[in-house]
XYZ file of C-alpha atoms in Angstrom:
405
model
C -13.514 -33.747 74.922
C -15.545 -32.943 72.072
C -13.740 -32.790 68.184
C -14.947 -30.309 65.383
C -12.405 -30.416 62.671
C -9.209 -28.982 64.192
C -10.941 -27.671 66.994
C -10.495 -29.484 69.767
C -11.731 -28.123 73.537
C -12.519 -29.511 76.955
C -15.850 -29.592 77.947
C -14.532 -28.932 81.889
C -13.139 -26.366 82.930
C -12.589 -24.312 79.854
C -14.821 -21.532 78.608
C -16.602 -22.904 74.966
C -15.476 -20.528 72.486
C -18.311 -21.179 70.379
C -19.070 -17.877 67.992
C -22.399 -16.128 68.953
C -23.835 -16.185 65.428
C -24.435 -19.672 64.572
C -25.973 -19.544 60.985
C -23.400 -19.329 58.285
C -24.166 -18.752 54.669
C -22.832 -20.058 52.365
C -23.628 -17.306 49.323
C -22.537 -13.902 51.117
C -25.085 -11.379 52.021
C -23.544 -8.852 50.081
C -23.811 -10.661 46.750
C -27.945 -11.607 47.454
C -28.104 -7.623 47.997
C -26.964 -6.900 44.403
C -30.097 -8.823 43.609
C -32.046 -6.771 46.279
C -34.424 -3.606 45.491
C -34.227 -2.388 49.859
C -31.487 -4.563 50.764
C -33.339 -6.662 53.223
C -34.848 -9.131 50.924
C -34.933 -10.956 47.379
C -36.566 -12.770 45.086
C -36.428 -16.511 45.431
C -38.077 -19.844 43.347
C -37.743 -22.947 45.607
C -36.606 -25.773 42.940
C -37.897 -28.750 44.887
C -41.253 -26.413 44.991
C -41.690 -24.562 42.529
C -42.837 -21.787 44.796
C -41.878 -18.310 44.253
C -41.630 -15.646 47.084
C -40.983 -12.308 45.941
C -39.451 -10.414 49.795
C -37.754 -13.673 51.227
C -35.626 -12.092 54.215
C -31.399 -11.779 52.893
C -30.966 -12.833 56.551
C -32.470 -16.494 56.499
C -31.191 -17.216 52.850
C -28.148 -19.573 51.565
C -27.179 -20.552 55.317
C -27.176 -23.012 57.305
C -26.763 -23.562 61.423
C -23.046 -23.761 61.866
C -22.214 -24.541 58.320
C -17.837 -23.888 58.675
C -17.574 -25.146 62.304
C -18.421 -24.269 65.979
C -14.824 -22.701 66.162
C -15.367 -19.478 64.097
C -12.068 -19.550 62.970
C -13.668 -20.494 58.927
C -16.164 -17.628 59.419
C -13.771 -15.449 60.410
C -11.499 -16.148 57.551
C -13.778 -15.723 55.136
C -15.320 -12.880 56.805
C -11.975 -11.031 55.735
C -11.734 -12.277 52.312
C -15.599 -11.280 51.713
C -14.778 -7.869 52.740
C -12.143 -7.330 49.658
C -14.482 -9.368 47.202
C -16.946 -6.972 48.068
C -15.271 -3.778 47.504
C -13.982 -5.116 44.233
C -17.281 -6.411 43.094
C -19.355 -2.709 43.866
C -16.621 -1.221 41.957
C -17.162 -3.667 39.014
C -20.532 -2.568 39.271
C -20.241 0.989 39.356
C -17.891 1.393 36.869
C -19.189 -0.874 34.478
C -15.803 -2.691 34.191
C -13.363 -5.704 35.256
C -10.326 -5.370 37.219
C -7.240 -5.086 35.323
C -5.701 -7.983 34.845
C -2.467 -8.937 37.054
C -3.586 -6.349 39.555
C -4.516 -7.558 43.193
C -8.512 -6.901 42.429
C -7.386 -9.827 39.670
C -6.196 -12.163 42.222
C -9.047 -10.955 45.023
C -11.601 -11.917 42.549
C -9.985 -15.173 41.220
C -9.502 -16.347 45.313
C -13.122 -14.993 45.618
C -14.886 -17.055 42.711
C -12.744 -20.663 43.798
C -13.931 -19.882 47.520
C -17.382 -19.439 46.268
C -17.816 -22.676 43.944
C -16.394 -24.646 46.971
C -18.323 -23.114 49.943
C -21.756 -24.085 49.112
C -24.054 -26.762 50.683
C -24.462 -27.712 46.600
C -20.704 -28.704 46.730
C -21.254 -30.450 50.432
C -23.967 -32.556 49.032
C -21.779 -33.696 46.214
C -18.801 -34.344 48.753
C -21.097 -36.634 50.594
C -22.282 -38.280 47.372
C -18.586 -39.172 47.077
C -17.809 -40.307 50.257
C -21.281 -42.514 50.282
C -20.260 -44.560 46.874
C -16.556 -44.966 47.043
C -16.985 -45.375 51.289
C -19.943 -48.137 50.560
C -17.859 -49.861 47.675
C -14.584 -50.681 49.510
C -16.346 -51.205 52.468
C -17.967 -54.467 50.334
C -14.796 -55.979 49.956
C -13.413 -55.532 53.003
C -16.402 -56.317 55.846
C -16.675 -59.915 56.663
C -19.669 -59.897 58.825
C -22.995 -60.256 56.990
C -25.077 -58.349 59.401
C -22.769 -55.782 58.648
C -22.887 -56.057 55.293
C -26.915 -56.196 55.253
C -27.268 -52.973 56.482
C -24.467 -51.322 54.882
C -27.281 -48.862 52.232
C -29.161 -47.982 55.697
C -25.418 -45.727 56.812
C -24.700 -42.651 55.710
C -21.210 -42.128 54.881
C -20.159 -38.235 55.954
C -17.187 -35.831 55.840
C -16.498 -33.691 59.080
C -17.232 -29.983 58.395
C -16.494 -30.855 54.517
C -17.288 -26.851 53.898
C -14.587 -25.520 55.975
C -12.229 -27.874 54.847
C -12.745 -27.238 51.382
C -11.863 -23.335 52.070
C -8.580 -23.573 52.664
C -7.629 -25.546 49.200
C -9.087 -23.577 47.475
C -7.297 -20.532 48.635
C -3.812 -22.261 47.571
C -5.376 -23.050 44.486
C -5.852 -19.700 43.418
C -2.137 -19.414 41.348
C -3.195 -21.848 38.976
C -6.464 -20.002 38.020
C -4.508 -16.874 37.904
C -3.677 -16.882 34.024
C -7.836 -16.837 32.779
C -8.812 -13.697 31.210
C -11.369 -11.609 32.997
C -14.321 -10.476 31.283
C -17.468 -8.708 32.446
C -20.946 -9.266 30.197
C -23.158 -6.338 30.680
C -26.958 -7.511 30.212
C -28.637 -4.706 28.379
C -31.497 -7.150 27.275
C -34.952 -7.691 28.482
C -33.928 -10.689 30.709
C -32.220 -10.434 33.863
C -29.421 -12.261 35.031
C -30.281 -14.846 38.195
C -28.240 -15.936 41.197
C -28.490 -19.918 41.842
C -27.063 -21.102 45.267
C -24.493 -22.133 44.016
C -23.221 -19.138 41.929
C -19.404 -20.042 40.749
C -19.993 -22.594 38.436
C -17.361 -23.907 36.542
C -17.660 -24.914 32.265
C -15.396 -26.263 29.931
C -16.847 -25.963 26.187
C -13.714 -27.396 24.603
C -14.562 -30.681 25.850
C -18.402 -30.096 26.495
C -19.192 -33.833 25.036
C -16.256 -35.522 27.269
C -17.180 -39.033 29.226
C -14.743 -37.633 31.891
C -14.292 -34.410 33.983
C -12.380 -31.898 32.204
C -13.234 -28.951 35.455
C -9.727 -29.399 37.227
C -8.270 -25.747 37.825
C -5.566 -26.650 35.247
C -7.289 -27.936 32.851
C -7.205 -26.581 29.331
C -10.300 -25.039 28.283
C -11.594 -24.382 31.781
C -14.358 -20.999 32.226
C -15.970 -19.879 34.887
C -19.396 -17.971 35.180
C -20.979 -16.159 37.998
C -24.163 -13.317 37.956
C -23.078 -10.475 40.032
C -25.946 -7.857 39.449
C -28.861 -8.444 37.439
C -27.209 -6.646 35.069
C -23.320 -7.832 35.102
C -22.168 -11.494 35.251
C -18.031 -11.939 35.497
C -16.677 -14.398 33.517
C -12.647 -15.986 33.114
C -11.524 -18.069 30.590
C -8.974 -19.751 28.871
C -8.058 -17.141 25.989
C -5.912 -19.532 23.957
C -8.672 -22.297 23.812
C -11.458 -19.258 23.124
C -12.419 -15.551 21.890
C -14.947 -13.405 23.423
C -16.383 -10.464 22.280
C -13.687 -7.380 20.637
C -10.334 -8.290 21.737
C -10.229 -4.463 21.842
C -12.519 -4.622 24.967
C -13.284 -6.388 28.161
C -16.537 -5.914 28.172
C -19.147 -7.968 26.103
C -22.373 -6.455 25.539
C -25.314 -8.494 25.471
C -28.627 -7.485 24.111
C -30.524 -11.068 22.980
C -32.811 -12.349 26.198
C -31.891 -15.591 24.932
C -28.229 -15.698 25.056
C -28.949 -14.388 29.203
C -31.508 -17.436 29.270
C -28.422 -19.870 28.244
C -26.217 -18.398 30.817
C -28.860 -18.422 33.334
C -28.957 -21.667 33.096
C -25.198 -22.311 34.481
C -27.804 -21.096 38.330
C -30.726 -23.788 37.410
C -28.471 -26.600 36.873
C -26.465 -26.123 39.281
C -28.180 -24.643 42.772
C -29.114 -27.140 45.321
C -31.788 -25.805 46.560
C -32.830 -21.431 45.452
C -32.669 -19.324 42.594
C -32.444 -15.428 43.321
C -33.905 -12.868 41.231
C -34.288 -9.246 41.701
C -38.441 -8.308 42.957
C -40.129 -7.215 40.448
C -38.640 -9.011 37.556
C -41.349 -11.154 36.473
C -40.468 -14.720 36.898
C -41.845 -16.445 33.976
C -39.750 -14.404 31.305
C -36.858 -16.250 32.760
C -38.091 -19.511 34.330
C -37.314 -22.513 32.304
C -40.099 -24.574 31.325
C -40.625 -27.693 33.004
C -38.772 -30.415 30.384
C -36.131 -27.966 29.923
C -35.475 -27.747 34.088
C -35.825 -31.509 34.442
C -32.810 -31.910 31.209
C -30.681 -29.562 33.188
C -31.055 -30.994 36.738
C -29.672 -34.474 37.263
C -29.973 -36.401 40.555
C -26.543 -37.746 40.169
C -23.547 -35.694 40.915
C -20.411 -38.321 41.452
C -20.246 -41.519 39.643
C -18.600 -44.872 40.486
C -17.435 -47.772 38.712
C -15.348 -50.395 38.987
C -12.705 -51.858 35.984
C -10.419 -54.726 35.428
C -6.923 -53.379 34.316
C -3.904 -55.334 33.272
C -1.329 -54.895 35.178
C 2.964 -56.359 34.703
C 2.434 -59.402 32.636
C -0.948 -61.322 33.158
C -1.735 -59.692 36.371
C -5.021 -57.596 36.554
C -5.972 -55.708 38.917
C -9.334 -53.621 39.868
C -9.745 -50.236 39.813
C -12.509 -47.814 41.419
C -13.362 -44.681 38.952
C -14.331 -41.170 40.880
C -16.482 -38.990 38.031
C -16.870 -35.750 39.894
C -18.214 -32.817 37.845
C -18.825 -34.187 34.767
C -19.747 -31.909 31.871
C -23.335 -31.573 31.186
C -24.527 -31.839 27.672
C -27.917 -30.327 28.294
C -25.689 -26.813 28.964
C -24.122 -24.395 26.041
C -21.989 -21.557 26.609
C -22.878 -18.990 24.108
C -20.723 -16.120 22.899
C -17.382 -18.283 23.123
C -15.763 -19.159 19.744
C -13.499 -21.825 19.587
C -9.950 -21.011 18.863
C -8.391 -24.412 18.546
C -9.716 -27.897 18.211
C -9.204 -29.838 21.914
C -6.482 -32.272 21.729
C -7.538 -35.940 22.165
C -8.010 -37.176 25.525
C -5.450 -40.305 26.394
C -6.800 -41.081 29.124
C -7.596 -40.061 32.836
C -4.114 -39.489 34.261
C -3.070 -37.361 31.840
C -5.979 -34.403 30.543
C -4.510 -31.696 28.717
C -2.970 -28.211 31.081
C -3.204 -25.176 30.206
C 0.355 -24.737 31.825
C 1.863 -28.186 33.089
C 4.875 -26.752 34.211
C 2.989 -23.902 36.292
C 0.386 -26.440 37.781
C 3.151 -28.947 39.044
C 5.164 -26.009 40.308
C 2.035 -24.961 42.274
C 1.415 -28.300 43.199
C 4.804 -29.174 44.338
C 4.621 -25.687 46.510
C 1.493 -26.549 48.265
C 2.416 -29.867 49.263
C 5.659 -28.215 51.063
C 3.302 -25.860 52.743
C 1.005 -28.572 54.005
C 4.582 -30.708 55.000
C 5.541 -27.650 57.296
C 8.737 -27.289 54.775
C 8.322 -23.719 53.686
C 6.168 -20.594 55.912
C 3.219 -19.336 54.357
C 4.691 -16.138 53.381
C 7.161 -18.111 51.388
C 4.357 -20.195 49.577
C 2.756 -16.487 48.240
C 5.809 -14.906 46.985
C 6.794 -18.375 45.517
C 3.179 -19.312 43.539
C 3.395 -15.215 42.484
C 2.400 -15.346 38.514
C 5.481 -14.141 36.334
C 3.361 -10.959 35.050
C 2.154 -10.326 39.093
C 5.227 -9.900 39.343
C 6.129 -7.755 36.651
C 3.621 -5.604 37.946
C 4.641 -5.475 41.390
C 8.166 -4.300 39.668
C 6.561 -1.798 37.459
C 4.762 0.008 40.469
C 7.700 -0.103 42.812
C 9.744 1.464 40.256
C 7.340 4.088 39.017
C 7.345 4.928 43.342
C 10.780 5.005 43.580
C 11.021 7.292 40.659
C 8.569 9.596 42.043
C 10.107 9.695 45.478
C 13.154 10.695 43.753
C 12.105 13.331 41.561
């Protein structure tokens, strides 16, 4: 028998349904083509490199030999889910506008953007990161053996298919991002929006000087940024912690090259490996200079420590701390204005929501669904948003009342 994931097949006797096309990528096609001038190839600038190639082939870029599994079933899936991102995304782009909020475009970008920030090989390598230092620490207290122990920093410590196993979390994650307000920034400057490899990346400028990550789906503050045209990035954000633009409008115009540099920088600090650009934009008007990239790019993505805490009455006890996308200070988001100063941060176990009531009803739901307690169907109609709702109520009714007359 051979094990991939949940796949599991006999080797005898049983046909290998193994998919025909092998290499999986990880940014869609569809998306590089927005970046595209004949929809076959794209710009690209190689970070370890430096090298620029100006018709690299959409077909061989952001992919990787059976990335989701030998089963298909990931591909598959997100096959389907690529299909609706991509209608609503050539409609943002055509019409110059965001979908309306609470409408199912809403909730097919939302699933879209946490799909895409947790897809990438960017987001594998950091998984791995994990799994090396807190794997490697506990394994130093528990091995007895000192051969073992000697060539413990030769292993390498992996997940199994960490990218399709990411997928489906982030799909039930979706109701808790479900309250950001969607904006889309129109670039009318001189300087084109780029496409990293890693193109959902998440910010939180409430708590941009934090020690500790503030990036969880619930948290207050959170945005999220991600170039969809040279021309159009999408953003959603938390509107109580900021403002953006007229409050009149959900679009934000944006004419200064250097407010499009800042945001491009979201792509060069946080692709793994590429940077996109449309040929025929001429790289160095947007390429950072060489001090600036190295500030933005760290080689660390998880950190690990250990502390003593005191426990019932003199008893202490160790603990091993998981920093996983920490805030970088080297990044900015322009245009957003604070609304409210952040609230203090106690401590780990309890950063400030957005909606803790909301999150912990979503959390409670998805734990039943994993637990086999409630059906799928059951989980959707019960992590539904209050105003989805509404919606769904107000269109039934305005059908019904049609039908009638």
């Amino acid at each position: 028998y051979r094990r991939s994931g949940s796949s599991l097949w006999a080797w005898k006797g049983i046909s290998n349904p193994m998919p025909q096309n092998k290499s999986h990528h990880f940014v869609p096609q569809f998306l590089l083509r927005f970046f595209s001038v004949n929809g076959s190839s794209v710009g690209l600038y190689n970070l370890r490199s430096g090298r620029i190639v100006t018709g690299a082939s959409l077909k061989h870029q952001a992919c990787r030999d059976w990335f989701y599994g030998r089963d298909g079933k990931a591909e598959h899936a997100l096959g389907q889910i690529e299909g609706s991102a991509s209608s609503v995304l050539r409609r943002m782009i055509a019409t110059g506008l965001p979908p309306k909020r609470y409408s199912d475009d809403h909730r097919v970008l939302a699933t879209f953007l946490l799909i895409q920030s947790a897809r990438t090989a960017q987001a594998v390598a950091a998984a791995i990161e994990m799994a090396n230092k807190v794997g490697k620490l506990m394994l130093r207290y528990t091995l007895t053996e000192p051969e073992l122990l000697a060539v413990l920093d030769d292993l390498t410590i992996e997940f199994t298919e960490p990218a399709a196993q990411a997928l489906r979390p982030a799909v039930m994650e979706t109701p808790v991002i479900l309250d950001l307000k969607i904006k889309l920034l129109h670039n009318v400057s001189s300087t084109p929006f780029v496409l990293g490899d890693h193109p959902a990346v998440k910010h939180n400028g409430l708590y941009s000087g934090a020690d500790v990550s503030v990036l969880g789906l619930a948290n207050l503050g959170l945005q999220f940024v991600m170039p969809i045209s040279p021309e159009y990035a999408v953003v959603l954000y938390d509107e109580k912690a900021y403002s953006l633009g007229n409050p009149a409008s959900n679009v934000v115009k944006l004419p200064s090259a250097s407010i499009v540099m800042a945001l491009n920088e979201f792509q060069w600090a946080n692709a793994l490996d590429n940077i996109y650009f449309r040929p025929g934009d001429d790289p160095p008007r947007w390429t950072p200079d060489h001090d600036r990239l190295a500030e933005l790019r760290g080689n660390e993505q998880v950190s690990v420590w250990e502390d003593e805490v005191r426990l019932e009455g003199t008893k202490r006890a160790k603990v091993i701390n998981v920093q996983t996308q920490r805030p970088r200070r080297a990044l900015k988001m322009p245009l957003f204005r604070n609304r409210m100063s952040p609230p203090p941060l106690v401590n780990v176990g309890r950063l400030p929501l957005r909606d803790p009531d909301w999150a912990l009803h979503v959390h409670r739901m998805t734990a039943a669904l994993n637990a086999g307690v409630i059906p799928q169907e059951e989980f959707h109609v019960r992590t539904m948003p209050p105003q989805f709702l509404r919606r769904i109520l107000r269109e039934r009714a305005g059908t019904n009342a049609a039908i009638t007359g």
